């Protein structure tokens, strides 16, 4: 029988975790504060600790190293409902065994508790002071999960793939990973591959030597060389020319870079963080992206939710942008009315967080230091009053069906309709969930094996031109 120390000022959480531990055959001691937990006898033995971050008095992150001094290197699970990137990074760098986001279900708590109680005592690094967490803002559980994944990615040297729509803040995530990593003192080099033509992409990435081509009058270091010891951020990585993908894969696998026109590869230590709004798995299936490079870049994946799934964060983001943009203005920082926030929450935000920032900047210019109301906001490009996409799709399907029945001998209309709509529906689901089959299946309401079989069938049906 193991012993678990639970530290949380929420009596309901403590009761639930204690009952769970007892059901698993273990003993649990509950404390309502870090001070109470630290006041126990020095000879007390515990096999794991579950501690909340926000506690009366000493917070959980500050208490964790003091608990280790008393208890030894026991696994410590940090729990929080108020996490941000700084909390996540502090927890991971401080050696937290797991970072558990509230509210959590019983199955998640049981999985984490079992792992913590069965774990070997970890070798814990000394906590490092974090000065700031940049411009990443969010309070919803999905964003707290992003913060956790950023912290975990920063503690490793693996390639990271960031998946998200345009404007969701993929470069901010990449910069945060670099800033909190051991490479923080080395360069962070960003390149948007969609902006490079196939003829110049190789030279830009790998560099060239003098005389390699017409106009190459001197040696030029490529972006990989400029990122030596640091991080190379490849934005819109799906746009990298197929002819360069083998060369990039070799650079990642061997750590060797061969400039254009050179016969002598150079060893360079660098890390790649990539991002795309496309579904790379679909690009692989279509033959536009190498499978081996896909798996290399996708070692660790971080999906970023679009702003339409972060409505609860809009007020927080608006205040953040008011703070940052007002510092560059000669006008005093204005306040935003509840009516203006209600208007912002109703919009669809196809441009995501970037669009919201631009809207707040427009409002700042118009309000000139006064209160920001709905009349100070620019017109929405996708008003909530516009017909929904569902209605548009219904009309399109109805017209298509009429065309089918206008044929002389309509046969298999239903099957043909499925062929039309099923592929894009599956592709979007996989894009949204970064190629994760189980997650895509849940949102579609299908069994994952059914989804897998459907994707395999669609890949077999693709013609050579696709």
Short mmCIF file of C-alpha atoms in Angstrom, two decimals:
data_model
loop_
_atom_site.label_atom_id
_atom_site.label_comp_id
_atom_site.label_asym_id
_atom_site.label_seq_id
_atom_site.Cartn_x
_atom_site.Cartn_y
_atom_site.Cartn_z
CA UNK A 1 0.00 0.00 0.00
CA UNK A 2 1.38 3.40 -1.04
CA UNK A 3 0.86 6.75 0.70
CA UNK A 4 -0.33 9.82 -1.19
CA UNK A 5 -0.18 13.43 0.01
CA UNK A 6 -2.97 15.62 -1.40
CA UNK A 7 -2.67 19.41 -0.96
CA UNK A 8 -5.64 21.50 -2.14
CA UNK A 9 -7.93 24.07 -0.53
CA UNK A 10 -10.91 22.71 -2.47
CA UNK A 11 -12.57 20.19 -0.16
CA UNK A 12 -14.43 18.54 -3.05
CA UNK A 13 -11.21 17.86 -4.97
CA UNK A 14 -9.55 16.48 -1.85
CA UNK A 15 -12.50 14.20 -1.08
CA UNK A 16 -12.60 12.85 -4.63
CA UNK A 17 -8.86 12.19 -4.84
CA UNK A 18 -8.77 10.56 -1.40
CA UNK A 19 -11.67 8.26 -2.29
CA UNK A 20 -9.91 7.39 -5.57
CA UNK A 21 -6.66 6.57 -3.77
CA UNK A 22 -8.50 4.38 -1.25
CA UNK A 23 -10.33 2.58 -4.05
CA UNK A 24 -6.95 1.80 -5.59
CA UNK A 25 -5.84 0.32 -2.27
CA UNK A 26 -3.67 3.20 -1.06
CA UNK A 27 -3.66 5.57 1.88
CA UNK A 28 -4.13 9.34 1.37
CA UNK A 29 -3.46 12.31 3.65
CA UNK A 30 -5.28 15.56 2.83
CA UNK A 31 -3.99 19.08 3.62
CA UNK A 32 -5.75 22.36 2.87
CA UNK A 33 -2.53 24.41 2.56
CA UNK A 34 1.16 24.05 1.84
CA UNK A 35 1.95 25.20 5.38
CA UNK A 36 -0.12 22.33 6.79
CA UNK A 37 1.66 19.84 4.53
CA UNK A 38 5.10 21.18 5.51
CA UNK A 39 4.25 21.02 9.23
CA UNK A 40 4.15 17.22 9.24
CA UNK A 41 6.80 15.18 10.99
CA UNK A 42 10.09 14.96 9.09
CA UNK A 43 9.86 11.16 9.33
CA UNK A 44 6.55 11.06 7.43
CA UNK A 45 6.81 8.91 4.29
CA UNK A 46 4.88 9.61 1.10
CA UNK A 47 5.21 7.93 -2.27
CA UNK A 48 3.69 10.79 -4.31
CA UNK A 49 2.30 14.29 -3.89
CA UNK A 50 -0.62 15.96 -5.68
CA UNK A 51 -0.59 19.72 -5.03
CA UNK A 52 -2.63 22.65 -6.31
CA UNK A 53 -0.82 25.74 -7.61
CA UNK A 54 -3.13 28.39 -6.19
CA UNK A 55 -3.22 27.90 -2.41
CA UNK A 56 -3.73 30.24 0.55
CA UNK A 57 -0.30 31.32 1.75
CA UNK A 58 2.58 29.50 0.03
CA UNK A 59 1.62 28.50 -3.51
CA UNK A 60 2.14 24.98 -4.82
CA UNK A 61 5.13 25.75 -7.05
CA UNK A 62 7.00 27.44 -4.20
CA UNK A 63 6.12 24.59 -1.82
CA UNK A 64 7.26 21.79 -4.15
CA UNK A 65 11.05 22.13 -3.56
CA UNK A 66 10.50 22.41 0.19
CA UNK A 67 8.39 19.24 0.15
CA UNK A 68 11.20 17.46 -1.70
CA UNK A 69 13.66 18.52 0.99
CA UNK A 70 11.47 16.75 3.54
CA UNK A 71 10.19 13.81 1.51
CA UNK A 72 13.02 13.12 -0.93
CA UNK A 73 12.64 12.89 -4.73
CA UNK A 74 9.00 11.81 -4.80
CA UNK A 75 6.87 12.37 -7.91
CA UNK A 76 4.93 15.64 -7.56
CA UNK A 77 1.79 16.19 -9.62
CA UNK A 78 0.95 19.89 -10.04
CA UNK A 79 -2.76 20.71 -10.37
CA UNK A 80 -4.17 24.03 -11.57
CA UNK A 81 -7.29 25.63 -13.00
CA UNK A 82 -5.51 28.95 -13.58
CA UNK A 83 -2.47 27.92 -15.56
CA UNK A 84 -0.62 30.01 -18.11
CA UNK A 85 2.63 29.44 -19.95
CA UNK A 86 4.74 30.67 -17.06
CA UNK A 87 3.09 28.26 -14.60
CA UNK A 88 3.53 25.36 -17.02
CA UNK A 89 7.20 26.11 -17.66
CA UNK A 90 7.94 26.65 -13.96
CA UNK A 91 6.24 23.33 -13.15
CA UNK A 92 8.10 21.34 -15.82
CA UNK A 93 11.46 22.97 -15.14
CA UNK A 94 10.90 22.45 -11.46
CA UNK A 95 10.64 18.73 -12.08
CA UNK A 96 6.88 18.20 -11.84
CA UNK A 97 6.02 14.60 -12.63
CA UNK A 98 2.76 15.68 -14.31
CA UNK A 99 0.86 18.91 -14.92
CA UNK A 100 -2.84 18.23 -14.37
CA UNK A 101 -5.33 20.79 -15.67
CA UNK A 102 -8.59 21.32 -13.78
CA UNK A 103 -11.32 20.36 -14.26
CA UNK A 104 -10.19 16.77 -14.85
CA UNK A 105 -12.32 13.64 -15.02
CA UNK A 106 -11.96 10.61 -12.77
CA UNK A 107 -10.30 8.50 -15.47
CA UNK A 108 -7.58 11.12 -16.01
CA UNK A 109 -6.98 11.49 -12.28
CA UNK A 110 -6.72 7.71 -11.87
CA UNK A 111 -4.26 7.40 -14.76
CA UNK A 112 -2.02 10.14 -13.34
CA UNK A 113 -2.29 8.84 -9.78
CA UNK A 114 -1.34 5.30 -10.82
CA UNK A 115 1.67 6.55 -12.79
CA UNK A 116 2.84 8.76 -9.93
CA UNK A 117 2.52 6.05 -7.29
CA UNK A 118 4.26 3.46 -9.48
CA UNK A 119 7.03 5.76 -10.68
CA UNK A 120 10.68 5.50 -9.73
CA UNK A 121 12.01 8.57 -7.91
CA UNK A 122 13.01 11.01 -10.69
CA UNK A 123 16.23 12.95 -10.98
CA UNK A 124 14.95 16.50 -10.59
CA UNK A 125 16.58 19.59 -12.13
CA UNK A 126 16.91 22.81 -10.20
CA UNK A 127 14.14 25.29 -11.01
CA UNK A 128 15.12 28.22 -13.23
CA UNK A 129 13.67 31.69 -12.89
CA UNK A 130 11.36 32.69 -15.73
CA UNK A 131 11.16 36.43 -16.40
CA UNK A 132 8.22 36.55 -18.83
CA UNK A 133 6.07 34.44 -21.08
CA UNK A 134 5.75 36.76 -24.08
CA UNK A 135 2.39 37.47 -25.66
CA UNK A 136 0.70 34.06 -25.32
CA UNK A 137 -2.56 34.70 -23.51
CA UNK A 138 -5.37 32.29 -22.67
CA UNK A 139 -7.42 30.91 -19.81
CA UNK A 140 -9.53 28.14 -21.35
CA UNK A 141 -8.43 24.51 -20.80
CA UNK A 142 -7.37 24.12 -24.44
CA UNK A 143 -4.88 26.99 -24.10
CA UNK A 144 -3.62 25.69 -20.76
CA UNK A 145 -2.95 22.44 -22.59
CA UNK A 146 -0.97 24.43 -25.18
CA UNK A 147 1.09 26.01 -22.40
CA UNK A 148 1.80 22.58 -20.96
CA UNK A 149 2.91 21.22 -24.35
CA UNK A 150 5.14 24.27 -24.94
CA UNK A 151 6.81 23.70 -21.57
CA UNK A 152 7.39 20.02 -22.36
CA UNK A 153 8.72 20.82 -25.83
CA UNK A 154 11.08 23.45 -24.43
CA UNK A 155 12.60 20.88 -22.08
CA UNK A 156 13.55 18.61 -25.01
CA UNK A 157 15.56 18.83 -28.25
CA UNK A 158 12.96 17.09 -30.43
CA UNK A 159 11.51 18.51 -33.62
CA UNK A 160 8.14 20.16 -32.96
CA UNK A 161 5.22 20.49 -35.38
CA UNK A 162 2.74 23.31 -34.62
CA UNK A 163 -0.68 22.87 -36.24
CA UNK A 164 -3.19 25.69 -36.50
CA UNK A 165 -5.09 28.03 -38.76
CA UNK A 166 -3.61 31.25 -40.07
CA UNK A 167 -3.47 33.92 -37.37
CA UNK A 168 -3.68 31.60 -34.35
CA UNK A 169 -0.17 32.49 -33.13
CA UNK A 170 1.99 29.64 -34.37
CA UNK A 171 5.14 31.78 -34.45
CA UNK A 172 4.47 32.97 -30.89
CA UNK A 173 4.40 29.33 -29.83
CA UNK A 174 7.64 28.63 -31.69
CA UNK A 175 9.35 31.62 -30.07
CA UNK A 176 8.14 30.53 -26.63
CA UNK A 177 9.59 27.04 -27.15
CA UNK A 178 12.93 28.60 -28.10
CA UNK A 179 12.89 31.18 -25.28
CA UNK A 180 12.34 28.58 -22.57
CA UNK A 181 14.74 26.00 -24.04
CA UNK A 182 18.44 25.46 -23.41
CA UNK A 183 19.04 27.13 -26.81
CA UNK A 184 17.59 30.46 -25.69
CA UNK A 185 20.93 32.30 -25.92
CA UNK A 186 21.45 31.16 -29.54
CA UNK A 187 19.61 32.60 -32.58
CA UNK A 188 15.95 32.08 -33.42
CA UNK A 189 15.62 32.22 -37.20
CA UNK A 190 12.19 32.25 -38.84
CA UNK A 191 11.33 31.72 -42.51
CA UNK A 192 7.99 31.49 -44.28
CA UNK A 193 8.53 28.82 -46.91
CA UNK A 194 5.45 29.94 -48.86
CA UNK A 195 7.32 33.16 -49.68
CA UNK A 196 10.28 31.35 -51.27
CA UNK A 197 10.25 30.25 -54.89
CA UNK A 198 11.62 26.80 -55.68
CA UNK A 199 14.61 28.34 -57.46
CA UNK A 200 15.84 30.28 -54.40
CA UNK A 201 14.62 28.07 -51.55
CA UNK A 202 17.67 25.80 -51.55
CA UNK A 203 20.12 28.70 -51.46
CA UNK A 204 18.12 30.48 -48.74
CA UNK A 205 18.00 27.43 -46.49
CA UNK A 206 21.39 25.82 -47.12
CA UNK A 207 23.47 28.74 -48.40
CA UNK A 208 25.80 28.69 -51.39
CA UNK A 209 29.46 29.06 -52.29
CA UNK A 210 30.96 31.54 -54.69
CA UNK A 211 30.37 30.60 -58.32
CA UNK A 212 27.59 28.12 -57.53
CA UNK A 213 25.33 29.89 -60.04
CA UNK A 214 25.16 33.10 -62.01
CA UNK A 215 25.27 36.03 -59.61
CA UNK A 216 26.83 34.06 -56.72
CA UNK A 217 29.82 36.38 -56.33
CA UNK A 218 30.67 35.32 -52.77
CA UNK A 219 29.89 32.66 -50.20
CA UNK A 220 26.58 33.11 -48.40
CA UNK A 221 25.48 31.41 -45.20
CA UNK A 222 21.98 29.92 -45.35
CA UNK A 223 19.27 30.20 -42.74
CA UNK A 224 20.22 26.85 -41.20
CA UNK A 225 23.76 28.12 -40.70
CA UNK A 226 22.40 31.35 -39.17
CA UNK A 227 20.41 29.24 -36.69
CA UNK A 228 23.54 27.40 -35.50
CA UNK A 229 23.04 26.26 -31.90
CA UNK A 230 19.53 27.69 -31.88
CA UNK A 231 16.14 27.18 -33.46
CA UNK A 232 15.05 27.29 -37.10
CA UNK A 233 11.33 28.01 -37.43
CA UNK A 234 9.93 26.74 -40.74
CA UNK A 235 6.54 28.38 -41.19
CA UNK A 236 4.17 26.89 -43.79
CA UNK A 237 6.43 23.84 -44.01
CA UNK A 238 3.94 22.11 -46.32
CA UNK A 239 5.13 24.50 -49.06
CA UNK A 240 8.74 23.29 -49.07
CA UNK A 241 9.60 22.04 -52.59
CA UNK A 242 9.57 18.27 -52.89
CA UNK A 243 13.08 18.39 -54.37
CA UNK A 244 14.45 19.92 -51.13
CA UNK A 245 12.71 17.61 -48.69
CA UNK A 246 15.36 14.89 -48.99
CA UNK A 247 18.11 17.42 -48.33
CA UNK A 248 16.30 18.83 -45.29
CA UNK A 249 15.71 15.32 -43.94
CA UNK A 250 19.42 14.52 -44.25
CA UNK A 251 20.31 17.75 -42.46
CA UNK A 252 17.99 16.79 -39.60
CA UNK A 253 19.11 13.16 -39.43
CA UNK A 254 22.87 13.68 -39.90
CA UNK A 255 23.30 17.24 -38.67
CA UNK A 256 25.11 18.05 -41.93
CA UNK A 257 24.39 20.95 -44.27
CA UNK A 258 25.65 21.04 -47.85
CA UNK A 259 25.63 24.56 -49.38
CA UNK A 260 24.70 24.88 -53.05
CA UNK A 261 27.78 24.34 -55.21
CA UNK A 262 29.86 22.83 -52.41
CA UNK A 263 31.13 19.27 -52.09
CA UNK A 264 32.01 19.58 -48.40
CA UNK A 265 29.13 19.21 -45.94
CA UNK A 266 29.35 21.20 -42.72
CA UNK A 267 28.17 19.89 -39.37
CA UNK A 268 25.68 22.27 -37.75
CA UNK A 269 23.71 21.78 -34.54
CA UNK A 270 20.23 23.26 -34.87
CA UNK A 271 16.67 22.49 -33.89
CA UNK A 272 13.65 22.69 -36.18
CA UNK A 273 10.22 23.88 -35.10
CA UNK A 274 7.78 23.83 -38.01
CA UNK A 275 4.23 25.03 -38.54
CA UNK A 276 1.48 24.74 -41.11
CA UNK A 277 -2.23 25.37 -41.51
CA UNK A 278 -2.46 22.39 -43.85
CA UNK A 279 -2.99 18.73 -42.97
CA UNK A 280 0.46 17.27 -43.57
CA UNK A 281 -0.88 13.72 -43.38
CA UNK A 282 -3.14 14.48 -46.36
CA UNK A 283 -0.18 16.04 -48.19
CA UNK A 284 1.74 12.80 -47.62
CA UNK A 285 -1.18 10.74 -48.94
CA UNK A 286 -1.35 12.98 -52.03
CA UNK A 287 2.38 12.55 -52.70
CA UNK A 288 3.20 16.23 -52.07
CA UNK A 289 5.19 15.61 -48.89
CA UNK A 290 7.65 12.88 -47.99
CA UNK A 291 6.42 10.48 -45.33
CA UNK A 292 9.84 10.12 -43.70
CA UNK A 293 10.22 13.89 -43.37
CA UNK A 294 6.66 14.14 -42.01
CA UNK A 295 7.44 11.69 -39.20
CA UNK A 296 10.74 13.46 -38.46
CA UNK A 297 9.13 16.90 -38.17
CA UNK A 298 6.10 15.56 -36.28
CA UNK A 299 8.07 14.06 -33.38
CA UNK A 300 6.13 16.31 -30.99
CA UNK A 301 2.87 17.96 -32.07
CA UNK A 302 1.15 21.06 -30.66
CA UNK A 303 -2.33 21.88 -32.02
CA UNK A 304 -3.47 25.51 -31.58
CA UNK A 305 -7.24 26.12 -31.27
CA UNK A 306 -8.82 28.79 -33.52
CA UNK A 307 -10.28 31.90 -31.91
CA UNK A 308 -13.87 30.77 -32.60
CA UNK A 309 -13.21 27.97 -30.08
CA UNK A 310 -11.80 30.47 -27.57
CA UNK A 311 -14.76 32.82 -27.11
CA UNK A 312 -14.15 32.88 -23.34
CA UNK A 313 -10.65 34.27 -24.02
CA UNK A 314 -11.75 37.21 -26.17
CA UNK A 315 -12.10 39.69 -23.29
CA UNK A 316 -8.71 38.64 -21.91
CA UNK A 317 -7.07 39.00 -25.34
CA UNK A 318 -8.75 42.37 -25.96
CA UNK A 319 -7.41 43.73 -22.66
CA UNK A 320 -3.98 42.34 -23.47
CA UNK A 321 -3.90 44.08 -26.85
CA UNK A 322 -5.17 47.30 -25.29
CA UNK A 323 -2.25 47.17 -22.85
CA UNK A 324 0.43 46.45 -25.45
CA UNK A 325 -0.87 48.77 -28.19
CA UNK A 326 -1.54 51.67 -25.81
CA UNK A 327 2.14 51.74 -24.86
CA UNK A 328 2.95 52.77 -28.44
CA UNK A 329 0.25 55.45 -28.53
CA UNK A 330 0.25 59.03 -27.29
CA UNK A 331 -3.37 58.60 -26.18
CA UNK A 332 -4.31 57.27 -22.72
CA UNK A 333 -5.30 53.63 -22.48
CA UNK A 334 -9.06 53.37 -23.02
CA UNK A 335 -11.50 50.93 -21.43
CA UNK A 336 -13.74 48.67 -23.49
CA UNK A 337 -17.47 48.49 -22.85
CA UNK A 338 -19.45 45.32 -22.21
CA UNK A 339 -21.41 46.04 -25.39
CA UNK A 340 -18.22 46.10 -27.46
CA UNK A 341 -17.05 42.83 -25.89
CA UNK A 342 -20.42 41.26 -26.65
CA UNK A 343 -20.02 42.30 -30.28
CA UNK A 344 -16.53 40.80 -30.40
CA UNK A 345 -17.78 37.51 -28.97
CA UNK A 346 -20.39 37.20 -31.73
CA UNK A 347 -17.92 37.44 -34.60
CA UNK A 348 -16.53 34.40 -36.43
CA UNK A 349 -12.87 35.50 -36.62
CA UNK A 350 -11.58 33.84 -39.79
CA UNK A 351 -8.30 35.70 -39.18
CA UNK A 352 -8.17 34.43 -35.58
CA UNK A 353 -6.09 36.24 -32.94
CA UNK A 354 -4.28 38.34 -35.55
CA UNK A 355 -7.62 39.70 -36.76
CA UNK A 356 -8.68 40.51 -33.19
CA UNK A 357 -5.46 42.45 -32.66
CA UNK A 358 -6.10 44.50 -35.79
CA UNK A 359 -9.67 45.20 -34.68
CA UNK A 360 -8.47 46.47 -31.28
CA UNK A 361 -5.82 48.65 -32.95
CA UNK A 362 -8.51 50.17 -35.21
CA UNK A 363 -10.69 50.85 -32.17
CA UNK A 364 -7.81 52.55 -30.36
CA UNK A 365 -7.28 54.94 -33.25
CA UNK A 366 -10.97 55.81 -33.47
CA UNK A 367 -11.71 56.07 -29.72
CA UNK A 368 -8.67 58.35 -29.06
CA UNK A 369 -8.39 57.44 -25.39
CA UNK A 370 -12.10 57.32 -24.56
CA UNK A 371 -14.30 54.31 -23.93
CA UNK A 372 -14.36 51.75 -26.76
CA UNK A 373 -17.92 50.94 -27.79
CA UNK A 374 -19.40 48.90 -30.63
CA UNK A 375 -19.37 51.92 -32.94
CA UNK A 376 -15.56 52.11 -32.64
CA UNK A 377 -15.10 48.59 -34.01
CA UNK A 378 -14.53 48.04 -37.74
CA UNK A 379 -17.25 46.22 -39.65
CA UNK A 380 -17.06 42.45 -39.43
CA UNK A 381 -16.01 40.67 -42.60
CA UNK A 382 -18.22 37.73 -41.58
CA UNK A 383 -21.24 39.14 -39.80
CA UNK A 384 -23.30 36.81 -37.65
CA UNK A 385 -26.30 37.99 -39.69
CA UNK A 386 -24.95 36.39 -42.84
CA UNK A 387 -26.44 33.00 -43.90
CA UNK A 388 -24.62 30.11 -42.28
CA UNK A 389 -22.33 27.76 -44.16
CA UNK A 390 -24.76 24.93 -43.35
CA UNK A 391 -27.49 26.62 -45.38
CA UNK A 392 -25.07 27.18 -48.26
CA UNK A 393 -24.08 23.51 -48.21
CA UNK A 394 -27.72 22.39 -48.11
CA UNK A 395 -28.51 24.50 -51.16
CA UNK A 396 -25.50 23.14 -53.01
CA UNK A 397 -26.47 19.53 -52.23
CA UNK A 398 -30.06 20.16 -53.32
CA UNK A 399 -28.91 21.61 -56.65
CA UNK A 400 -26.48 18.72 -57.15
CA UNK A 401 -29.24 16.19 -56.45
CA UNK A 402 -31.53 17.85 -59.00
CA UNK A 403 -28.77 17.59 -61.61
CA UNK A 404 -28.35 13.90 -60.83
CA UNK A 405 -32.07 13.16 -61.20
CA UNK A 406 -32.15 15.12 -64.44
CA UNK A 407 -29.95 12.39 -65.92
CA UNK A 408 -31.59 9.68 -67.98
CA UNK A 409 -30.80 6.81 -65.61
CA UNK A 410 -29.72 8.05 -62.17
CA UNK A 411 -28.08 5.20 -60.24
CA UNK A 412 -26.19 5.20 -56.95
CA UNK A 413 -26.93 8.86 -56.20
CA UNK A 414 -26.43 8.44 -52.45
CA UNK A 415 -23.05 6.72 -52.87
CA UNK A 416 -21.90 9.44 -55.28
CA UNK A 417 -22.92 12.13 -52.80
CA UNK A 418 -20.88 10.43 -50.07
CA UNK A 419 -17.88 10.41 -52.39
CA UNK A 420 -18.30 14.17 -52.88
CA UNK A 421 -18.62 15.19 -49.22
CA UNK A 422 -16.84 12.45 -47.29
CA UNK A 423 -13.28 13.18 -48.39
CA UNK A 424 -13.21 16.91 -47.49
CA UNK A 425 -15.02 16.20 -44.22
CA UNK A 426 -12.43 13.60 -43.19
CA UNK A 427 -9.53 15.75 -44.39
CA UNK A 428 -10.70 18.76 -42.36
CA UNK A 429 -11.19 16.57 -39.26
CA UNK A 430 -7.65 15.22 -39.60
CA UNK A 431 -6.30 18.74 -40.24
CA UNK A 432 -8.00 20.09 -37.13
CA UNK A 433 -6.56 17.30 -34.97
CA UNK A 434 -3.07 17.26 -36.54
CA UNK A 435 -3.53 13.81 -38.05
CA UNK A 436 -4.59 12.17 -34.77
CA UNK A 437 -7.01 9.42 -35.79
CA UNK A 438 -8.72 8.88 -32.44
CA UNK A 439 -9.43 12.58 -31.90
CA UNK A 440 -10.77 13.00 -35.44
CA UNK A 441 -13.02 9.96 -34.97
CA UNK A 442 -14.49 11.39 -31.74
CA UNK A 443 -15.48 14.69 -33.37
CA UNK A 444 -17.00 12.86 -36.33
CA UNK A 445 -18.94 10.51 -34.07
CA UNK A 446 -17.36 7.46 -35.71
CA UNK A 447 -15.27 4.58 -34.45
CA UNK A 448 -11.56 5.13 -35.11
CA UNK A 449 -11.33 1.85 -37.06
CA UNK A 450 -14.15 3.07 -39.31
CA UNK A 451 -12.31 6.35 -39.88
CA UNK A 452 -9.08 4.53 -40.64
CA UNK A 453 -10.77 2.28 -43.20
CA UNK A 454 -12.47 5.26 -44.85
CA UNK A 455 -9.16 7.14 -45.14
CA UNK A 456 -7.45 4.08 -46.59
CA UNK A 457 -10.24 3.67 -49.14
CA UNK A 458 -10.07 7.34 -50.14
CA UNK A 459 -6.29 7.17 -50.57
CA UNK A 460 -6.69 4.16 -52.85
CA UNK A 461 -9.27 6.06 -54.92
CA UNK A 462 -6.99 9.06 -55.51
CA UNK A 463 -5.94 9.45 -59.11
CA UNK A 464 -2.35 10.18 -60.17
CA UNK A 465 -3.18 13.84 -60.73
CA UNK A 466 -4.16 14.31 -57.11
#
